[in-house]
Each structure stands twice: as C-alpha cells, then as structure tokens.
PDB file of C-alpha atoms in Angstrom:
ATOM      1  CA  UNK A   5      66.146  37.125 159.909  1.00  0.00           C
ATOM      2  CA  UNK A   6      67.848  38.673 157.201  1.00  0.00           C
ATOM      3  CA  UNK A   7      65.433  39.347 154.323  1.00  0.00           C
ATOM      4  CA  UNK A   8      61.761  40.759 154.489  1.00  0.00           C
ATOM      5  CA  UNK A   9      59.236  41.579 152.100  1.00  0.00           C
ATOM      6  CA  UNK A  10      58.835  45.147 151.559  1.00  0.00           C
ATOM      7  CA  UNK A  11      55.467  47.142 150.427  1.00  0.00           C
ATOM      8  CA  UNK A  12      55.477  45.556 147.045  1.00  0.00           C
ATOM      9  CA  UNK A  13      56.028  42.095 148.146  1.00  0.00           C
ATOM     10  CA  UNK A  14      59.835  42.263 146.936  1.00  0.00           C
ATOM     11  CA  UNK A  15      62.812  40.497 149.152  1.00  0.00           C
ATOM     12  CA  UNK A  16      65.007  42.862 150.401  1.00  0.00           C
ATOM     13  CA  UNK A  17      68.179  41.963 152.571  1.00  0.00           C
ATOM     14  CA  UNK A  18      68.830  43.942 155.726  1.00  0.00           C
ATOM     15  CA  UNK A  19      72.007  45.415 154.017  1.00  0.00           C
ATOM     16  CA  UNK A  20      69.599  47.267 151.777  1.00  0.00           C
ATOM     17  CA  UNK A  21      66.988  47.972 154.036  1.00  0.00           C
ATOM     18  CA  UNK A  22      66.110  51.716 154.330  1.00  0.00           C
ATOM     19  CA  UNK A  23      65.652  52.997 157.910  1.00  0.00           C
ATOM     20  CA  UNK A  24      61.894  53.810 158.692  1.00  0.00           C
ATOM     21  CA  UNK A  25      60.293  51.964 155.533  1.00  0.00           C
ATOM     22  CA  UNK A  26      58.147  48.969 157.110  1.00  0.00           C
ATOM     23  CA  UNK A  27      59.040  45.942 156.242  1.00  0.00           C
ATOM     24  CA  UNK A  28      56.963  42.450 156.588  1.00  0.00           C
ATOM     25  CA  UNK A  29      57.927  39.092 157.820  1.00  0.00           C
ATOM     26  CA  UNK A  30      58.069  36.461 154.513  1.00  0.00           C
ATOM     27  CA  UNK A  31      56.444  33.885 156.737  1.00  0.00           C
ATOM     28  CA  UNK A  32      53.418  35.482 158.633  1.00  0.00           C
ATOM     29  CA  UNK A  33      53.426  38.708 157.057  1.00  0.00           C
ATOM     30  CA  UNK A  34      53.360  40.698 160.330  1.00  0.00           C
ATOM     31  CA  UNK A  35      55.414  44.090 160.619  1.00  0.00           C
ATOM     32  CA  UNK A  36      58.969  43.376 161.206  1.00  0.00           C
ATOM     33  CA  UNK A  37      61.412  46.459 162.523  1.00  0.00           C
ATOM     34  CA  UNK A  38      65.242  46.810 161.956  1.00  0.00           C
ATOM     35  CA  UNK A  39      67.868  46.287 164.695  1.00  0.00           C
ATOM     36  CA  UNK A  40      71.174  47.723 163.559  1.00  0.00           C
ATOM     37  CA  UNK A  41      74.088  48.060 165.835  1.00  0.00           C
ATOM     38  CA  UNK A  42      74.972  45.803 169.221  1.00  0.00           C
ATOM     39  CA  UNK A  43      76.833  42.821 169.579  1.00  0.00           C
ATOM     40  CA  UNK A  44      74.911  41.163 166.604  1.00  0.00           C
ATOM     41  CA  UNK A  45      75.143  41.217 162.785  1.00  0.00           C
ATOM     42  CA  UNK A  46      72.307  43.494 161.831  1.00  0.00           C
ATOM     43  CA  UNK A  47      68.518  41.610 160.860  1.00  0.00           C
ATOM     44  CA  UNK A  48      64.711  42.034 161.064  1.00  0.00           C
ATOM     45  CA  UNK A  49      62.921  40.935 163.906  1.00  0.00           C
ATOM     46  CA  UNK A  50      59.089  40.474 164.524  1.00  0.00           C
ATOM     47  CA  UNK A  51      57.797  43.053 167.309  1.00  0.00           C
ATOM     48  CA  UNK A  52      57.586  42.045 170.942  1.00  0.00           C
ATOM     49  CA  UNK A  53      55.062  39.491 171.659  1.00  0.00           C
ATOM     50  CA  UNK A  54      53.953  39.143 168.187  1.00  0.00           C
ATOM     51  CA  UNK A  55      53.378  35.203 167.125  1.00  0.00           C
ATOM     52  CA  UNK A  56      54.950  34.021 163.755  1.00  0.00           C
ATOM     53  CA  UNK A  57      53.505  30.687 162.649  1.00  0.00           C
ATOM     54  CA  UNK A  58      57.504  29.871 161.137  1.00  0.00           C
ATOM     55  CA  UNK A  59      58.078  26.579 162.855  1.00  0.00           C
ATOM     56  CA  UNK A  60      61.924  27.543 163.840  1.00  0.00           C
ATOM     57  CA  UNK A  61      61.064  31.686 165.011  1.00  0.00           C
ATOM     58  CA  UNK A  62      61.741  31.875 168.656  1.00  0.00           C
ATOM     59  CA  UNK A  63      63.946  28.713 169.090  1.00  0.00           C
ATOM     60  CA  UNK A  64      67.254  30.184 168.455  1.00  0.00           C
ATOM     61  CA  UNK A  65      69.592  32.788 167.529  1.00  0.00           C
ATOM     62  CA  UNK A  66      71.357  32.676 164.522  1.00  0.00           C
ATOM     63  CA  UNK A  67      75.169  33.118 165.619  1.00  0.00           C
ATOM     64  CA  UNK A  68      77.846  34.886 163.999  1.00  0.00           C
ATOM     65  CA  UNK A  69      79.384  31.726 162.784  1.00  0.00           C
ATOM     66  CA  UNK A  70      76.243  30.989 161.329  1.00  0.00           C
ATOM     67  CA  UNK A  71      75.643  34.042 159.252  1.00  0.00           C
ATOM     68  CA  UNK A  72      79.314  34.227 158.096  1.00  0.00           C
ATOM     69  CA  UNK A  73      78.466  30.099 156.446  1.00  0.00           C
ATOM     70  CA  UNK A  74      74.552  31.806 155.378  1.00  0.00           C
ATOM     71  CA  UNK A  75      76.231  34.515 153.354  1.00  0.00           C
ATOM     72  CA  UNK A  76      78.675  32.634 151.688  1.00  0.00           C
ATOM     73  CA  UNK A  77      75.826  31.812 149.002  1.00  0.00           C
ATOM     74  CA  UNK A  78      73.866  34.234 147.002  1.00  0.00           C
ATOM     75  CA  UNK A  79      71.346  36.310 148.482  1.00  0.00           C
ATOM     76  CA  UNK A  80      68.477  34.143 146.550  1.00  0.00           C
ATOM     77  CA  UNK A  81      69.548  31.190 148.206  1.00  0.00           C
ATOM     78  CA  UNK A  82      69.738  32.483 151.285  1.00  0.00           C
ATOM     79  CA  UNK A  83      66.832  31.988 153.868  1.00  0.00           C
ATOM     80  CA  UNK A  84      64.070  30.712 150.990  1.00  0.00           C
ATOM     81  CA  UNK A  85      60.489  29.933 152.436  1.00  0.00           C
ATOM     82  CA  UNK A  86      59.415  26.362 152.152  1.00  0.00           C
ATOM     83  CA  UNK A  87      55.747  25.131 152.982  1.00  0.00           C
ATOM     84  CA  UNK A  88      54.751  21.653 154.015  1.00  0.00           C
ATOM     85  CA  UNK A  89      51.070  22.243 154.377  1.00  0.00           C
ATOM     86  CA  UNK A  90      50.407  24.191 156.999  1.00  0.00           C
ATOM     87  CA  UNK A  91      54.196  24.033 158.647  1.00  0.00           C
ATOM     88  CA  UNK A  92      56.530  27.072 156.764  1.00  0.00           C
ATOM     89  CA  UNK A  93      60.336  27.061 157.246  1.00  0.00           C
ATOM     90  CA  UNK A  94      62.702  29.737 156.269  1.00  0.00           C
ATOM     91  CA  UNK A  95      65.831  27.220 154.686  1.00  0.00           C
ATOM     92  CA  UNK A  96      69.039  28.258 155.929  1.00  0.00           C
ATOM     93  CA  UNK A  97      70.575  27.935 152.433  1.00  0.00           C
ATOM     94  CA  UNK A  98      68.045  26.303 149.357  1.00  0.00           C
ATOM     95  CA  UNK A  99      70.164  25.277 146.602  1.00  0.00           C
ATOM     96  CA  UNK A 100      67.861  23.806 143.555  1.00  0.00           C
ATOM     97  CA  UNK A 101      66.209  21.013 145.764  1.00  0.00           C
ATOM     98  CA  UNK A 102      68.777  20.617 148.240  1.00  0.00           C
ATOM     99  CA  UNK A 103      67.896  22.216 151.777  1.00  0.00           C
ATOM    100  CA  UNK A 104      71.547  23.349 153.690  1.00  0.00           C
ATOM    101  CA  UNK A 105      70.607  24.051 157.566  1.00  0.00           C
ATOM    102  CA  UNK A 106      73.690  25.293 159.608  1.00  0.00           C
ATOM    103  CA  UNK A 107      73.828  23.590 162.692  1.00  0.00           C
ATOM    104  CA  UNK A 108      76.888  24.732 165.195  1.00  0.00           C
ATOM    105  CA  UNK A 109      76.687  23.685 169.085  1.00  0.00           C
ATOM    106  CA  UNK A 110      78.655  22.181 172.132  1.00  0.00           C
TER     107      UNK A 110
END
C-alpha cells in the first residue's frame, strides 16, 4: 500500500513518509513498516504474519503497471477506504462515487 495513517490519524503517502516514524495500516490499524529500495516501487506493508481484515491484503501485488495507472490521479483519490458493513476495501482509484480498480493479467 501506498498511504498510511500516521500518529495523528493523517494520510500520508510513502513519498513523504519519514524513515523510523510508525505508521498504521488505514484498514486494521496495525503497525505498518516502510520497504524502500528492491525491484518494487516503494510502499507500506503490514509486519510478517500480522492479519489485516482488508478483503483484497494478501491476494496480490500491485505491479508496476499498476501503480504508474494509480498515480496518475491525485493522491486523495488514490487508494480511499470503503466499508460495506463489516467487509473494508482500499479503492484503487475513488473518484466522487465512481470506484476505478486496475485490473492487468495474462
């Protein structure tokens, strides 16, 4: 993911993310830590083994292809919560009511 809730409760993007602040998953609130550098663009990430009750974490990777279509939109549309009762989904792209999910596979 690319935005997390800091101390305050604010959204911050990974971009702006200072290195050793914690930082808190949007959707379970758990601790989230930074991975910079590698083969990927740079995001948050829950810790090993921890269990976020977002209905999509775990189920895929978000590729480069899809973060370059994600961040063609401003950072406030850019991975909004939704809830639907108990089920919570981080939109790719939420644009008024209109929910944009970036789907690219063989």
């Amino acid at each position: 993911m690319f935005f997390a809730h800091d101390c305050r409760g604010q959204r911050v993007h990974i971009s702006e993310a200072v290195v050793r602040q914690e930082y808190f998953c949007p959707s379970c609130g758990a601790l989230l830590y930074q991975r910079r550098g590698g083969d990927r663009a740079d995001n948050f990430a829950h810790m090993p083994k921890q269990i976020c009750h977002d209905t999509w974490h775990g189920l895929y990777d978000m590729s480069d292809w899809h973060y370059e279509w994600q961040s063609r939109f401003p950072y406030p549309n850019q991975e909004v919560l939704l809830s639907f009762g108990e089920m919570k989904h981080r939109a790719d792209v939420l644009i008024g009511r209109t929910v944009v999910e970036f789907q690219h596979s063989s």
